[in-house]
Amino acid sequence: MTGLRYVYAVCRPLGAPLQADLTGVAGDPPRLLSHHGLIAVVSHVPERDFSEEALRRHLEDLDWLAATARAHQQVVDALTAVTTPLPLRLATVFRDDSGVRVMMERREDHFRRTLDRLTGRVEWGVKVYVEPEPEPAAAAPPAAKPASGRDYLRQRRQRARAADDTWQRTERFAGRLHSTLCAHAEDARLHPPQNSALSAAGAGQNVLNAAYLVPRAQSEEFVEIVDRTKGEEPGIRVELTGPWAAYSFVQEGDEESGDEGDSGAPGKPGERG
């Protein structure tokens, strides 16, 4: 089959096969390209969509980017179920198999060191939100109007004080949870709180947005710890996602950034922003 080579990840030889019906970007099933004991997981993509010029056009097309990211993530998720993948950037493309091999050879020591550090570990994401105020019931009587300017200011102070108390309570809760989870993880990363304007409707205000590197064998215990905190505090919601490939623990420069004849769109796919 002709076409460019799209590379999802580099890993060691798989201990179990990938699911037979797995498809990747552009609907092509991924295959394994072995080089010096490492595996690049690749598939064919058409030049009309993945040449450097075509990619520049597609970067402006959010629907195309979202579909490509979903297909990329689907392959990385399947790999995570059977091995420890080192994901490459979204839309990392080479001219042919030879180009992929050159990339692997150039970065071989780096890939091996990173895989040594991450093998047998997965990433879990934990977010803590202040839940939005519930809508008043339809049958509830309307709030009494302030009788005077002084009443109005008093009501405003009460509402501000209640919101501040909730925020401080949530920050204390999030701090305790983060400390507990760090004690059960090998490493942790704090990401900037998620912009509430970009969150799903009703998601609330994000207070903690963290990733934890956990040995796969200890994941069940880690999940139980998080699950026990759900519903512990009224008005606070805990969200757990994973297990993911260890995106957050790939050091700066670990990801292939593209080279002569290659293309690579910045950013990584997935939910965990």
Short mmCIF file of N, CA and C in Angstrom, two decimals, residues 142-268:
data_model
loop_
_atom_site.label_atom_id
_atom_site.label_comp_id
_atom_site.label_asym_id
_atom_site.label_seq_id
_atom_site.Cartn_x
_atom_site.Cartn_y
_atom_site.Cartn_z
N PRO A 142 -40.10 33.00 45.01
CA PRO A 142 -39.00 33.90 44.65
C PRO A 142 -38.37 34.53 45.88
N ALA A 143 -37.06 34.80 45.80
CA ALA A 143 -36.36 35.40 46.93
C ALA A 143 -36.94 36.79 47.21
N ALA A 144 -37.02 37.09 48.52
CA ALA A 144 -37.59 38.39 48.91
C ALA A 144 -36.70 39.52 48.41
N LYS A 145 -37.31 40.54 47.88
CA LYS A 145 -36.53 41.69 47.42
C LYS A 145 -36.03 42.47 48.63
N PRO A 146 -34.80 43.01 48.52
CA PRO A 146 -34.30 43.79 49.66
C PRO A 146 -35.20 45.01 49.92
N ALA A 147 -35.43 45.23 51.21
CA ALA A 147 -36.33 46.31 51.59
C ALA A 147 -35.64 47.66 51.49
N SER A 148 -34.30 47.65 51.48
CA SER A 148 -33.57 48.92 51.46
C SER A 148 -32.19 48.69 50.83
N GLY A 149 -31.49 49.78 50.63
CA GLY A 149 -30.12 49.66 50.12
C GLY A 149 -29.24 48.90 51.08
N ARG A 150 -29.45 49.08 52.38
CA ARG A 150 -28.65 48.36 53.37
C ARG A 150 -28.91 46.86 53.28
N ASP A 151 -30.19 46.47 53.11
CA ASP A 151 -30.51 45.04 52.95
C ASP A 151 -29.84 44.46 51.72
N TYR A 152 -29.84 45.24 50.64
CA TYR A 152 -29.22 44.76 49.39
C TYR A 152 -27.74 44.48 49.60
N LEU A 153 -27.03 45.42 50.26
CA LEU A 153 -25.61 45.23 50.50
C LEU A 153 -25.36 44.04 51.42
N ARG A 154 -26.23 43.86 52.43
CA ARG A 154 -26.07 42.73 53.35
C ARG A 154 -26.21 41.40 52.61
N GLN A 155 -27.21 41.33 51.72
CA GLN A 155 -27.41 40.09 50.96
C GLN A 155 -26.22 39.81 50.04
N ARG A 156 -25.68 40.88 49.44
CA ARG A 156 -24.51 40.69 48.58
C ARG A 156 -23.33 40.17 49.39
N ARG A 157 -23.11 40.72 50.58
CA ARG A 157 -22.00 40.27 51.42
C ARG A 157 -22.18 38.80 51.82
N GLN A 158 -23.43 38.44 52.13
CA GLN A 158 -23.69 37.05 52.53
C GLN A 158 -23.38 36.09 51.38
N ARG A 159 -23.81 36.48 50.17
CA ARG A 159 -23.55 35.61 49.02
C ARG A 159 -22.05 35.50 48.75
N ALA A 160 -21.34 36.62 48.83
CA ALA A 160 -19.90 36.61 48.58
C ALA A 160 -19.18 35.78 49.64
N ARG A 161 -19.64 35.91 50.91
CA ARG A 161 -19.00 35.15 51.99
C ARG A 161 -19.23 33.65 51.79
N ALA A 162 -20.45 33.27 51.36
CA ALA A 162 -20.75 31.85 51.14
C ALA A 162 -19.90 31.30 50.00
N ALA A 163 -19.75 32.08 48.93
CA ALA A 163 -18.94 31.62 47.79
C ALA A 163 -17.48 31.49 48.20
N ASP A 164 -16.99 32.43 49.00
CA ASP A 164 -15.60 32.36 49.45
C ASP A 164 -15.37 31.16 50.35
N ASP A 165 -16.34 30.87 51.24
CA ASP A 165 -16.22 29.71 52.13
C ASP A 165 -16.16 28.43 51.31
N THR A 166 -17.02 28.34 50.29
CA THR A 166 -17.04 27.14 49.45
C THR A 166 -15.71 26.97 48.73
N TRP A 167 -15.18 28.07 48.21
CA TRP A 167 -13.92 28.00 47.48
C TRP A 167 -12.78 27.55 48.39
N GLN A 168 -12.72 28.12 49.59
CA GLN A 168 -11.66 27.74 50.52
C GLN A 168 -11.81 26.28 50.95
N ARG A 169 -13.03 25.85 51.18
CA ARG A 169 -13.27 24.45 51.57
C ARG A 169 -12.82 23.51 50.43
N THR A 170 -13.11 23.90 49.19
CA THR A 170 -12.71 23.06 48.06
C THR A 170 -11.20 23.03 47.91
N GLU A 171 -10.54 24.17 48.10
CA GLU A 171 -9.08 24.18 48.00
C GLU A 171 -8.44 23.30 49.08
N ARG A 172 -8.99 23.34 50.28
CA ARG A 172 -8.45 22.48 51.35
C ARG A 172 -8.65 21.01 50.98
N PHE A 173 -9.85 20.69 50.48
CA PHE A 173 -10.14 19.31 50.08
C PHE A 173 -9.19 18.86 48.97
N ALA A 174 -9.01 19.71 47.97
CA ALA A 174 -8.15 19.36 46.83
C ALA A 174 -6.70 19.17 47.29
N GLY A 175 -6.24 20.01 48.21
CA GLY A 175 -4.88 19.89 48.72
C GLY A 175 -4.67 18.58 49.46
N ARG A 176 -5.65 18.21 50.29
CA ARG A 176 -5.54 16.94 51.02
C ARG A 176 -5.55 15.76 50.04
N LEU A 177 -6.45 15.82 49.06
CA LEU A 177 -6.55 14.72 48.10
C LEU A 177 -5.24 14.58 47.31
N HIS A 178 -4.69 15.71 46.88
CA HIS A 178 -3.44 15.66 46.11
C HIS A 178 -2.31 15.06 46.94
N SER A 179 -2.21 15.44 48.19
CA SER A 179 -1.16 14.88 49.06
C SER A 179 -1.34 13.37 49.22
N THR A 180 -2.58 12.94 49.41
CA THR A 180 -2.85 11.51 49.56
C THR A 180 -2.49 10.74 48.30
N LEU A 181 -2.88 11.28 47.15
CA LEU A 181 -2.61 10.57 45.89
C LEU A 181 -1.12 10.57 45.56
N CYS A 182 -0.42 11.66 45.90
CA CYS A 182 1.03 11.68 45.67
C CYS A 182 1.72 10.57 46.45
N ALA A 183 1.19 10.27 47.64
CA ALA A 183 1.80 9.21 48.45
C ALA A 183 1.57 7.83 47.85
N HIS A 184 0.62 7.72 46.91
CA HIS A 184 0.33 6.43 46.28
C HIS A 184 0.72 6.43 44.81
N ALA A 185 1.53 7.40 44.40
CA ALA A 185 1.96 7.48 43.01
C ALA A 185 3.48 7.65 42.98
N GLU A 186 4.08 7.31 41.86
CA GLU A 186 5.53 7.49 41.72
C GLU A 186 5.89 8.91 41.32
N ASP A 187 4.96 9.60 40.70
CA ASP A 187 5.22 10.97 40.27
C ASP A 187 3.87 11.65 40.06
N ALA A 188 3.87 12.96 40.01
CA ALA A 188 2.63 13.71 39.81
C ALA A 188 2.93 14.99 39.05
N ARG A 189 1.96 15.46 38.32
CA ARG A 189 2.05 16.73 37.60
C ARG A 189 0.79 17.54 37.87
N LEU A 190 0.98 18.81 38.22
CA LEU A 190 -0.15 19.72 38.37
C LEU A 190 -0.29 20.53 37.08
N HIS A 191 -1.43 20.40 36.44
CA HIS A 191 -1.71 21.17 35.24
C HIS A 191 -2.52 22.41 35.61
N PRO A 192 -2.51 23.43 34.77
CA PRO A 192 -3.35 24.60 35.06
C PRO A 192 -4.82 24.20 35.15
N PRO A 193 -5.57 24.82 36.05
CA PRO A 193 -7.01 24.51 36.12
C PRO A 193 -7.67 24.69 34.76
N GLN A 194 -8.60 23.81 34.47
CA GLN A 194 -9.31 23.86 33.20
C GLN A 194 -10.18 25.11 33.14
N ASN A 195 -10.14 25.78 32.01
CA ASN A 195 -10.96 26.96 31.81
C ASN A 195 -12.43 26.58 31.84
N SER A 196 -13.18 27.15 32.78
CA SER A 196 -14.59 26.76 32.91
C SER A 196 -15.38 27.08 31.64
N ALA A 197 -14.92 28.08 30.88
CA ALA A 197 -15.63 28.44 29.65
C ALA A 197 -15.51 27.34 28.60
N LEU A 198 -14.45 26.50 28.72
CA LEU A 198 -14.24 25.42 27.76
C LEU A 198 -14.75 24.08 28.27
N SER A 199 -15.23 24.05 29.53
CA SER A 199 -15.72 22.80 30.11
C SER A 199 -17.12 22.51 29.61
N ALA A 200 -17.51 21.25 29.79
CA ALA A 200 -18.88 20.89 29.44
C ALA A 200 -19.85 21.66 30.33
N ALA A 201 -21.03 21.90 29.80
CA ALA A 201 -22.04 22.65 30.56
C ALA A 201 -22.28 21.96 31.90
N GLY A 202 -22.27 22.76 32.97
CA GLY A 202 -22.53 22.20 34.29
C GLY A 202 -21.33 21.55 34.95
N ALA A 203 -20.15 21.66 34.33
CA ALA A 203 -18.97 21.01 34.90
C ALA A 203 -18.52 21.69 36.18
N GLY A 204 -18.78 23.00 36.33
CA GLY A 204 -18.35 23.72 37.52
C GLY A 204 -16.96 24.31 37.35
N GLN A 205 -16.45 24.88 38.45
CA GLN A 205 -15.15 25.55 38.44
C GLN A 205 -14.07 24.54 38.81
N ASN A 206 -13.08 24.40 37.94
CA ASN A 206 -12.02 23.42 38.18
C ASN A 206 -11.00 23.98 39.18
N VAL A 207 -10.74 23.23 40.23
CA VAL A 207 -9.81 23.66 41.27
C VAL A 207 -8.51 22.85 41.20
N LEU A 208 -8.61 21.54 40.98
CA LEU A 208 -7.43 20.68 40.86
C LEU A 208 -7.48 19.97 39.52
N ASN A 209 -6.35 20.02 38.81
CA ASN A 209 -6.23 19.33 37.52
C ASN A 209 -4.85 18.66 37.53
N ALA A 210 -4.82 17.39 37.91
CA ALA A 210 -3.53 16.74 38.18
C ALA A 210 -3.44 15.39 37.47
N ALA A 211 -2.20 14.97 37.23
CA ALA A 211 -1.94 13.65 36.64
C ALA A 211 -0.98 12.91 37.55
N TYR A 212 -1.18 11.61 37.66
CA TYR A 212 -0.39 10.79 38.58
C TYR A 212 0.16 9.58 37.82
N LEU A 213 1.45 9.31 38.03
CA LEU A 213 2.09 8.15 37.42
C LEU A 213 2.04 7.01 38.43
N VAL A 214 1.31 5.96 38.06
CA VAL A 214 1.03 4.89 39.00
C VAL A 214 1.44 3.55 38.39
N PRO A 215 2.14 2.69 39.14
CA PRO A 215 2.40 1.34 38.63
C PRO A 215 1.08 0.66 38.26
N ARG A 216 1.07 0.02 37.11
CA ARG A 216 -0.18 -0.61 36.66
C ARG A 216 -0.72 -1.56 37.73
N ALA A 217 0.17 -2.28 38.40
CA ALA A 217 -0.26 -3.26 39.39
C ALA A 217 -0.92 -2.61 40.60
N GLN A 218 -0.69 -1.31 40.81
CA GLN A 218 -1.28 -0.63 41.97
C GLN A 218 -2.43 0.29 41.57
N SER A 219 -2.87 0.17 40.33
CA SER A 219 -3.91 1.08 39.85
C SER A 219 -5.24 0.85 40.57
N GLU A 220 -5.57 -0.40 40.86
CA GLU A 220 -6.86 -0.68 41.50
C GLU A 220 -6.95 0.03 42.85
N GLU A 221 -5.87 -0.03 43.61
CA GLU A 221 -5.85 0.63 44.91
C GLU A 221 -5.98 2.15 44.74
N PHE A 222 -5.27 2.69 43.73
CA PHE A 222 -5.33 4.13 43.48
C PHE A 222 -6.77 4.56 43.14
N VAL A 223 -7.41 3.78 42.29
CA VAL A 223 -8.79 4.11 41.89
C VAL A 223 -9.73 4.05 43.09
N GLU A 224 -9.54 3.07 43.95
CA GLU A 224 -10.40 2.96 45.14
C GLU A 224 -10.24 4.17 46.05
N ILE A 225 -9.00 4.66 46.18
CA ILE A 225 -8.78 5.84 47.03
C ILE A 225 -9.55 7.04 46.48
N VAL A 226 -9.47 7.23 45.16
CA VAL A 226 -10.19 8.37 44.56
C VAL A 226 -11.70 8.17 44.70
N ASP A 227 -12.16 6.96 44.43
CA ASP A 227 -13.60 6.72 44.47
C ASP A 227 -14.18 6.97 45.86
N ARG A 228 -13.41 6.69 46.91
CA ARG A 228 -13.91 6.89 48.27
C ARG A 228 -14.13 8.37 48.58
N THR A 229 -13.47 9.25 47.84
CA THR A 229 -13.62 10.68 48.13
C THR A 229 -14.83 11.29 47.41
N LYS A 230 -15.37 10.55 46.44
CA LYS A 230 -16.49 11.10 45.67
C LYS A 230 -17.73 11.20 46.58
N GLY A 231 -18.33 12.35 46.61
CA GLY A 231 -19.50 12.58 47.46
C GLY A 231 -19.15 12.84 48.91
N GLU A 232 -17.85 12.92 49.22
CA GLU A 232 -17.42 13.14 50.60
C GLU A 232 -17.79 14.54 51.08
N GLU A 233 -17.71 15.52 50.17
CA GLU A 233 -17.99 16.92 50.54
C GLU A 233 -19.11 17.44 49.63
N PRO A 234 -20.16 18.00 50.23
CA PRO A 234 -21.24 18.54 49.38
C PRO A 234 -20.74 19.70 48.52
N GLY A 235 -21.21 19.73 47.29
CA GLY A 235 -20.83 20.83 46.39
C GLY A 235 -19.48 20.67 45.74
N ILE A 236 -18.79 19.55 45.98
CA ILE A 236 -17.48 19.31 45.39
C ILE A 236 -17.55 18.00 44.59
N ARG A 237 -17.07 18.04 43.38
CA ARG A 237 -17.11 16.86 42.52
C ARG A 237 -15.69 16.43 42.15
N VAL A 238 -15.44 15.13 42.25
CA VAL A 238 -14.14 14.55 41.92
C VAL A 238 -14.30 13.72 40.64
N GLU A 239 -13.43 13.95 39.69
CA GLU A 239 -13.50 13.24 38.40
C GLU A 239 -12.18 12.49 38.18
N LEU A 240 -12.29 11.21 37.88
CA LEU A 240 -11.12 10.36 37.62
C LEU A 240 -11.16 9.89 36.17
N THR A 241 -10.03 10.00 35.46
CA THR A 241 -9.94 9.48 34.09
C THR A 241 -8.68 8.64 33.95
N GLY A 242 -8.72 7.69 33.06
CA GLY A 242 -7.57 6.83 32.80
C GLY A 242 -7.99 5.37 32.76
N PRO A 243 -7.05 4.46 32.68
CA PRO A 243 -5.62 4.75 32.59
C PRO A 243 -5.22 5.22 31.20
N TRP A 244 -4.29 6.18 31.17
CA TRP A 244 -3.77 6.74 29.94
C TRP A 244 -2.31 6.33 29.75
N ALA A 245 -1.86 6.42 28.50
CA ALA A 245 -0.41 6.43 28.30
C ALA A 245 0.16 7.62 29.07
N ALA A 246 1.41 7.54 29.49
CA ALA A 246 1.95 8.53 30.43
C ALA A 246 2.37 9.82 29.72
N TYR A 247 1.41 10.46 29.05
CA TYR A 247 1.69 11.71 28.32
C TYR A 247 2.34 12.77 29.22
N SER A 248 1.79 12.93 30.42
CA SER A 248 2.23 14.04 31.27
C SER A 248 3.63 13.84 31.82
N PHE A 249 4.18 12.64 31.67
CA PHE A 249 5.47 12.35 32.28
C PHE A 249 6.57 12.14 31.25
N VAL A 250 6.25 12.50 30.01
CA VAL A 250 7.27 12.53 28.98
C VAL A 250 8.02 13.85 29.12
N GLN A 251 9.31 13.77 29.35
CA GLN A 251 10.09 14.98 29.58
C GLN A 251 10.12 15.86 28.34
N GLU A 252 10.39 17.12 28.57
CA GLU A 252 10.56 18.06 27.46
C GLU A 252 11.59 17.52 26.48
N GLY A 253 11.19 17.44 25.21
CA GLY A 253 12.12 16.95 24.20
C GLY A 253 11.97 15.47 23.95
N ASP A 254 11.11 14.76 24.75
CA ASP A 254 10.91 13.34 24.53
C ASP A 254 10.13 13.09 23.25
N GLU A 255 9.24 14.01 22.92
CA GLU A 255 8.38 13.78 21.78
C GLU A 255 9.09 14.14 20.49
N GLU A 256 8.88 13.32 19.49
CA GLU A 256 9.43 13.60 18.17
C GLU A 256 8.79 14.86 17.64
N SER A 257 9.58 15.82 17.26
CA SER A 257 9.03 17.11 16.85
C SER A 257 9.04 17.30 15.35
N GLY A 258 9.34 16.24 14.62
CA GLY A 258 9.38 16.38 13.17
C GLY A 258 10.78 16.74 12.73
N ASP A 259 11.08 16.44 11.50
CA ASP A 259 12.42 16.72 11.00
C ASP A 259 12.29 16.91 9.50
N GLU A 260 13.40 16.94 8.81
CA GLU A 260 13.35 17.14 7.38
C GLU A 260 12.46 16.08 6.74
N GLY A 261 11.47 16.53 6.00
CA GLY A 261 10.57 15.61 5.33
C GLY A 261 9.47 15.09 6.20
N ASP A 262 9.44 15.48 7.49
CA ASP A 262 8.41 15.00 8.39
C ASP A 262 7.42 16.12 8.65
N SER A 263 6.28 15.77 9.16
CA SER A 263 5.31 16.76 9.58
C SER A 263 4.90 16.45 11.00
N GLY A 264 4.59 17.46 11.75
CA GLY A 264 4.13 17.20 13.11
C GLY A 264 3.38 18.38 13.64
N ALA A 265 2.11 18.15 13.95
CA ALA A 265 1.31 19.22 14.53
C ALA A 265 1.54 19.25 16.02
N PRO A 266 1.68 20.42 16.61
CA PRO A 266 1.92 20.48 18.03
C PRO A 266 0.70 20.03 18.83
N GLY A 267 0.96 19.71 20.09
CA GLY A 267 -0.13 19.35 20.97
C GLY A 267 -0.35 17.85 20.97
N LYS A 268 -1.07 17.40 21.98
CA LYS A 268 -1.33 15.98 22.10
C LYS A 268 -2.82 15.78 22.15
#
